[in-house]
Short mmCIF file of C-alpha atoms in Angstrom, two decimals:
data_model
loop_
_atom_site.label_atom_id
_atom_site.label_comp_id
_atom_site.label_asym_id
_atom_site.label_seq_id
_atom_site.Cartn_x
_atom_site.Cartn_y
_atom_site.Cartn_z
CA MET A 10 111.13 81.38 75.67
CA LYS A 11 112.16 84.38 73.53
CA PHE A 12 110.04 86.62 71.34
CA GLU A 13 111.76 87.72 68.12
CA GLY A 14 108.80 88.81 66.01
CA THR A 15 106.97 86.72 63.41
CA GLU A 16 106.72 86.54 59.65
CA SER A 17 103.56 88.63 59.75
CA TYR A 18 104.68 91.16 62.37
CA VAL A 19 107.75 93.37 62.08
CA ALA A 20 109.04 93.91 65.62
CA THR A 21 111.83 96.42 66.18
CA GLU A 22 114.75 95.45 68.39
CA ASP A 23 113.66 97.68 71.27
CA LEU A 24 110.18 96.13 71.18
CA THR A 25 111.46 92.54 71.33
CA VAL A 26 113.81 93.53 74.18
CA SER A 27 110.83 94.97 76.09
CA VAL A 28 108.66 91.89 75.58
CA ASN A 29 111.41 89.53 76.72
CA ALA A 30 112.29 91.73 79.67
CA ALA A 31 108.68 91.76 80.87
CA VAL A 32 108.52 87.96 80.55
CA ALA A 33 111.81 87.56 82.47
CA LEU A 34 110.70 89.94 85.23
CA GLU A 35 107.21 88.40 85.34
CA ARG A 36 105.75 91.89 85.15
CA PRO A 37 102.85 93.11 82.98
CA LEU A 38 104.06 94.79 79.80
CA LEU A 39 102.38 98.16 79.39
CA VAL A 40 102.41 99.19 75.72
CA LYS A 41 101.52 102.71 74.68
CA GLY A 42 101.47 104.36 71.26
CA GLU A 43 99.24 105.98 68.67
CA PRO A 44 96.09 104.08 67.72
CA GLY A 45 96.85 101.84 64.75
CA THR A 46 100.50 101.15 65.57
CA GLY A 47 99.98 97.44 66.30
CA LYS A 48 99.67 97.34 70.11
CA THR A 49 96.82 94.85 70.22
CA GLU A 50 98.34 92.81 67.39
CA LEU A 51 101.58 92.57 69.38
CA ALA A 52 99.87 90.44 72.03
CA ARG A 53 98.43 88.13 69.37
CA GLN A 54 101.85 87.75 67.74
CA VAL A 55 103.55 87.06 71.07
CA SER A 56 100.94 84.34 71.62
CA ALA A 57 101.59 82.86 68.17
CA ALA A 58 105.39 83.11 68.36
CA LEU A 59 105.64 81.47 71.79
CA GLY A 60 102.93 78.88 71.02
CA LEU A 61 100.76 79.96 73.96
CA PRO A 62 96.95 80.27 74.12
CA MET A 63 95.58 83.78 74.31
CA ILE A 64 92.86 85.35 76.42
CA GLU A 65 91.63 88.81 75.40
CA TRP A 66 89.92 91.30 77.71
CA HIS A 67 88.79 94.35 75.75
CA ILE A 68 88.09 97.26 78.06
CA LYS A 69 85.18 99.67 77.60
CA SER A 70 84.21 102.83 79.47
CA THR A 71 81.72 100.82 81.52
CA THR A 72 84.07 97.95 82.36
CA ARG A 73 84.76 97.35 86.06
CA ALA A 74 87.82 95.60 87.42
CA GLN A 75 85.62 93.12 89.29
CA GLN A 76 84.36 91.79 85.95
CA GLY A 77 87.87 90.58 85.20
CA LEU A 78 87.83 88.48 88.37
CA TYR A 79 84.26 87.17 88.49
CA GLU A 80 80.63 88.26 88.61
CA TYR A 81 77.98 87.07 91.06
CA ASP A 82 74.54 86.74 89.47
CA ALA A 83 72.33 87.50 92.48
CA VAL A 84 69.29 88.14 90.28
CA SER A 85 69.33 84.63 88.80
CA ARG A 86 69.78 83.10 92.24
CA LEU A 87 66.77 85.03 93.57
CA ARG A 88 64.67 83.92 90.62
CA ASP A 89 65.70 80.29 91.05
CA SER A 90 64.89 80.43 94.77
CA GLN A 91 61.39 81.64 93.95
CA LEU A 92 61.02 78.74 91.50
CA GLY A 93 62.33 76.17 93.98
CA ASP A 94 65.36 75.28 91.84
CA GLU A 95 67.86 73.01 93.67
CA ARG A 96 70.77 74.91 92.13
CA VAL A 97 70.08 77.76 94.55
CA HIS A 98 71.72 75.86 97.43
CA ASP A 99 75.18 76.12 95.84
CA VAL A 100 76.26 79.72 95.36
CA ALA A 101 79.03 78.57 93.01
CA ASN A 102 76.35 78.00 90.36
CA TYR A 103 75.92 81.78 90.15
CA ILE A 104 79.58 82.75 89.96
CA LYS A 105 80.77 83.62 86.43
CA PRO A 106 84.59 83.59 86.07
CA GLY A 107 86.19 86.61 84.40
CA LYS A 108 89.18 86.83 82.09
CA LEU A 109 91.74 86.92 84.92
CA TRP A 110 90.14 83.84 86.50
CA GLU A 111 90.38 82.08 83.12
CA ALA A 112 94.04 83.02 82.81
CA PHE A 113 94.87 81.98 86.38
CA SER A 114 93.11 78.62 86.13
CA ALA A 115 94.41 77.67 82.68
CA GLU A 116 96.21 74.34 82.58
CA ARG A 117 99.15 75.91 80.72
CA ARG A 118 100.70 79.35 80.54
CA VAL A 119 98.68 81.86 78.51
CA VAL A 120 99.06 85.36 77.12
CA LEU A 121 96.53 87.69 78.74
CA LEU A 122 95.72 90.87 76.80
CA ILE A 123 94.09 93.74 78.72
CA ASP A 124 93.28 95.98 75.78
CA GLU A 125 92.90 99.79 76.00
CA ILE A 126 92.98 100.03 79.78
CA ASP A 127 92.79 103.84 79.56
CA LYS A 128 89.16 103.62 78.38
CA ALA A 129 87.98 102.59 81.84
CA ASP A 130 87.49 104.68 84.95
CA ILE A 131 90.65 106.10 86.54
CA GLU A 132 90.29 103.70 89.49
CA PHE A 133 90.23 100.63 87.24
CA PRO A 134 94.03 100.06 87.15
CA ASN A 135 94.32 100.55 90.92
CA ASP A 136 91.60 97.97 91.50
CA LEU A 137 93.75 95.35 89.78
CA LEU A 138 97.04 96.12 91.57
CA GLN A 139 96.99 93.30 94.09
CA GLU A 140 95.60 90.69 91.71
CA LEU A 141 98.24 91.31 89.03
CA ASP A 142 100.98 91.57 91.64
CA ARG A 143 100.16 88.50 93.71
CA MET A 144 98.49 86.55 90.90
CA GLU A 145 95.61 85.59 93.18
CA PHE A 146 92.26 86.88 94.42
CA HIS A 147 89.55 85.91 96.89
CA VAL A 148 86.00 84.91 95.99
CA TYR A 149 83.97 86.20 98.92
CA GLU A 150 80.73 84.38 98.06
CA THR A 151 82.36 80.94 98.14
CA GLY A 152 85.32 81.62 100.42
CA GLU A 153 87.85 80.21 97.93
CA THR A 154 91.09 81.80 96.78
CA VAL A 155 91.93 81.60 93.08
CA ARG A 156 95.69 81.40 92.47
CA ALA A 157 97.48 81.33 89.12
CA ILE A 158 98.59 77.81 88.27
CA HIS A 159 100.97 79.26 85.71
CA ARG A 160 101.82 82.97 85.77
CA PRO A 161 100.38 84.41 82.54
CA ILE A 162 102.25 86.80 80.26
CA VAL A 163 100.22 89.99 80.72
CA ILE A 164 100.20 92.61 77.96
CA ILE A 165 98.32 95.84 78.65
CA THR A 166 97.69 98.43 75.95
CA SER A 167 96.90 102.12 76.28
CA ASN A 168 96.20 104.87 73.76
CA ASN A 169 97.30 107.48 76.28
CA GLU A 170 93.78 108.93 76.56
CA LYS A 171 94.28 109.41 80.30
CA GLU A 172 97.12 109.15 82.79
CA LEU A 173 97.54 105.87 84.65
CA PRO A 174 98.23 105.82 88.43
CA ASP A 175 101.86 105.78 89.56
CA ALA A 176 101.29 102.75 91.75
CA PHE A 177 100.09 100.81 88.70
CA LEU A 178 102.94 102.05 86.47
CA ARG A 179 105.48 100.99 89.09
CA ARG A 180 104.37 97.38 88.70
CA CYS A 181 104.66 97.32 84.89
CA PHE A 182 107.47 97.16 82.35
CA PHE A 183 106.82 100.03 79.96
CA HIS A 184 107.28 100.35 76.19
CA PHE A 185 106.19 103.13 73.86
CA ILE A 186 105.75 102.04 70.23
CA ARG A 187 107.13 104.91 68.22
CA PHE A 188 105.78 105.53 64.77
CA PRO A 189 107.99 103.56 62.38
CA ASP A 190 110.65 105.29 60.29
CA LEU A 191 110.64 104.94 56.52
CA GLU A 192 112.75 101.77 56.35
CA THR A 193 110.75 100.00 59.06
CA LEU A 194 107.49 101.02 57.40
CA LYS A 195 108.75 99.58 54.11
CA GLN A 196 109.35 96.26 55.88
CA ILE A 197 105.83 96.36 57.32
CA VAL A 198 104.37 97.09 53.88
CA GLU A 199 106.33 94.21 52.35
CA VAL A 200 104.70 91.83 54.88
CA HIS A 201 101.19 92.99 53.95
CA HIS A 202 101.66 93.89 50.27
CA PRO A 203 104.59 91.85 49.00
CA GLY A 204 106.04 92.76 45.65
CA ILE A 205 104.69 96.30 45.46
CA LYS A 206 106.60 98.33 42.87
CA PRO A 207 109.44 100.33 44.48
CA GLU A 208 108.59 103.52 42.57
CA LEU A 209 104.97 103.44 43.70
CA LEU A 210 105.94 102.60 47.27
CA THR A 211 108.51 105.39 47.50
CA THR A 212 106.11 107.99 46.06
CA ALA A 213 103.24 106.86 48.28
CA LEU A 214 105.25 106.75 51.49
CA THR A 215 106.91 110.09 50.78
CA GLN A 216 103.45 111.62 50.36
CA PHE A 217 102.21 109.81 53.45
CA TYR A 218 104.96 111.24 55.67
CA GLU A 219 104.33 114.70 54.22
CA ILE A 220 100.69 114.36 55.26
CA ARG A 221 101.64 113.19 58.77
CA ASP A 222 104.03 116.13 59.16
CA GLN A 223 101.48 118.72 58.04
CA PRO A 224 101.14 121.36 60.79
CA GLY A 225 97.63 121.67 62.19
CA LEU A 226 96.60 118.09 61.45
CA LYS A 227 94.11 116.92 64.09
CA LYS A 228 94.61 113.16 63.58
CA LYS A 229 97.76 111.86 61.99
CA PRO A 230 97.18 108.77 59.82
CA SER A 231 98.55 105.58 61.40
CA THR A 232 100.30 102.45 60.20
CA SER A 233 97.03 100.58 59.69
CA GLU A 234 95.65 103.47 57.64
CA VAL A 235 98.63 103.66 55.30
CA LEU A 236 98.28 99.89 54.71
CA ASP A 237 94.61 100.41 53.80
CA TRP A 238 95.57 103.30 51.51
CA LEU A 239 98.19 101.24 49.70
CA LYS A 240 95.69 98.42 49.28
CA LEU A 241 93.33 100.87 47.55
CA LEU A 242 96.13 102.24 45.37
CA LEU A 243 96.95 98.72 44.21
CA ALA A 244 93.26 97.89 43.64
CA GLU A 245 92.88 101.03 41.49
CA ASP A 246 96.17 100.23 39.70
CA LEU A 247 97.43 103.79 40.22
CA SER A 248 100.90 104.81 39.11
CA PRO A 249 103.40 107.10 40.86
CA GLU A 250 102.37 109.85 38.37
CA ASP A 251 98.72 109.47 39.47
CA LEU A 252 99.70 110.29 43.05
CA LYS A 253 101.46 113.56 42.24
CA ARG A 254 99.89 116.58 43.89
CA ASP A 255 100.21 120.22 43.03
CA GLY A 256 99.16 123.30 44.91
CA ALA A 257 95.73 123.29 43.27
CA ASN A 258 95.01 119.76 44.45
CA ALA A 259 96.48 119.30 47.91
CA LEU A 260 94.25 116.37 48.87
CA PRO A 261 95.87 112.96 48.27
CA LYS A 262 94.21 110.38 46.05
CA LEU A 263 91.64 108.29 47.93
CA HIS A 264 92.21 110.53 50.93
CA GLY A 265 89.32 108.97 52.89
CA ALA A 266 91.69 106.14 53.88
CA LEU A 267 94.10 108.61 55.50
CA LEU A 268 92.10 111.62 56.69
CA LYS A 269 89.39 110.63 59.14
CA ASN A 270 87.69 113.90 60.08
CA GLU A 271 86.34 116.95 58.27
CA GLN A 272 88.78 119.35 59.96
CA ASP A 273 91.76 117.64 58.33
CA VAL A 274 90.04 117.48 54.93
CA HIS A 275 89.26 121.20 55.20
CA LEU A 276 92.88 121.87 56.13
CA PHE A 277 94.13 120.44 52.83
CA GLU A 278 91.33 122.17 50.92
CA ARG A 279 92.44 125.50 52.43
CA LEU A 280 96.04 124.77 51.44
CA ALA A 281 94.88 124.18 47.86
CA PHE A 282 92.81 127.40 47.89
CA MET A 283 95.75 129.45 49.18
CA ALA A 284 98.05 127.92 46.57
CA ARG A 285 95.63 128.87 43.77
CA ARG A 286 95.41 132.47 45.04
CA GLU A 287 99.18 132.79 45.05
CA ARG A 288 99.42 131.85 41.39
#
């Protein structure tokens, strides 16, 4: 069972090595990187490439680790007891399995995505240590122990918004998705926009990397944003000449696809203003 990328996902050699190492070690794969570099998509592509079902758990700031195991609906049980419902005599009727329970009880091996774990409270990763390590947990209301029938492939993503506990990191295999170099990005573009004219692609990507390297930029445009930008360029049928910038017009064409806050737009407007004054 080896992951080597897919036709719709360009995986670098170090990324495929990391995925296969995590699978071999039976450790969660912790993937970090800039937003928009394909961390979430990686899990979906691993699922597709290995022919395994996928379970996605998208983490929010209010998500608790317990929700991944199960939730006990005490309110519904109280209401049913007041109504004389027979279901009230079996507490299992009020236990709602979480995503980890689904993954552990699946009849075949699955890929479990825990997406953007750094959005949750700092204690969230620690609260899952034992469950991810032992691949089991106890349901106190019913007295049963839920054990993984087949150990899932666990992929955990993080945007590096906050540090994760050392105890949690120790149990993971780690990979940082670096921003792709020019040749890798060209391969990614070819997957999403096949047949794009080489002159347009070279001009656009050269300008894109110049924008990313601009000092003072608050948010660097990501892989997903350059793909959106190229889609717009193709829709508008722009030529390489249309993309050329001079000092008086520092903002790129259709810059709303690349620059996502007013500070960065103002930065390029100031660069244009300074260039005009120097003339």
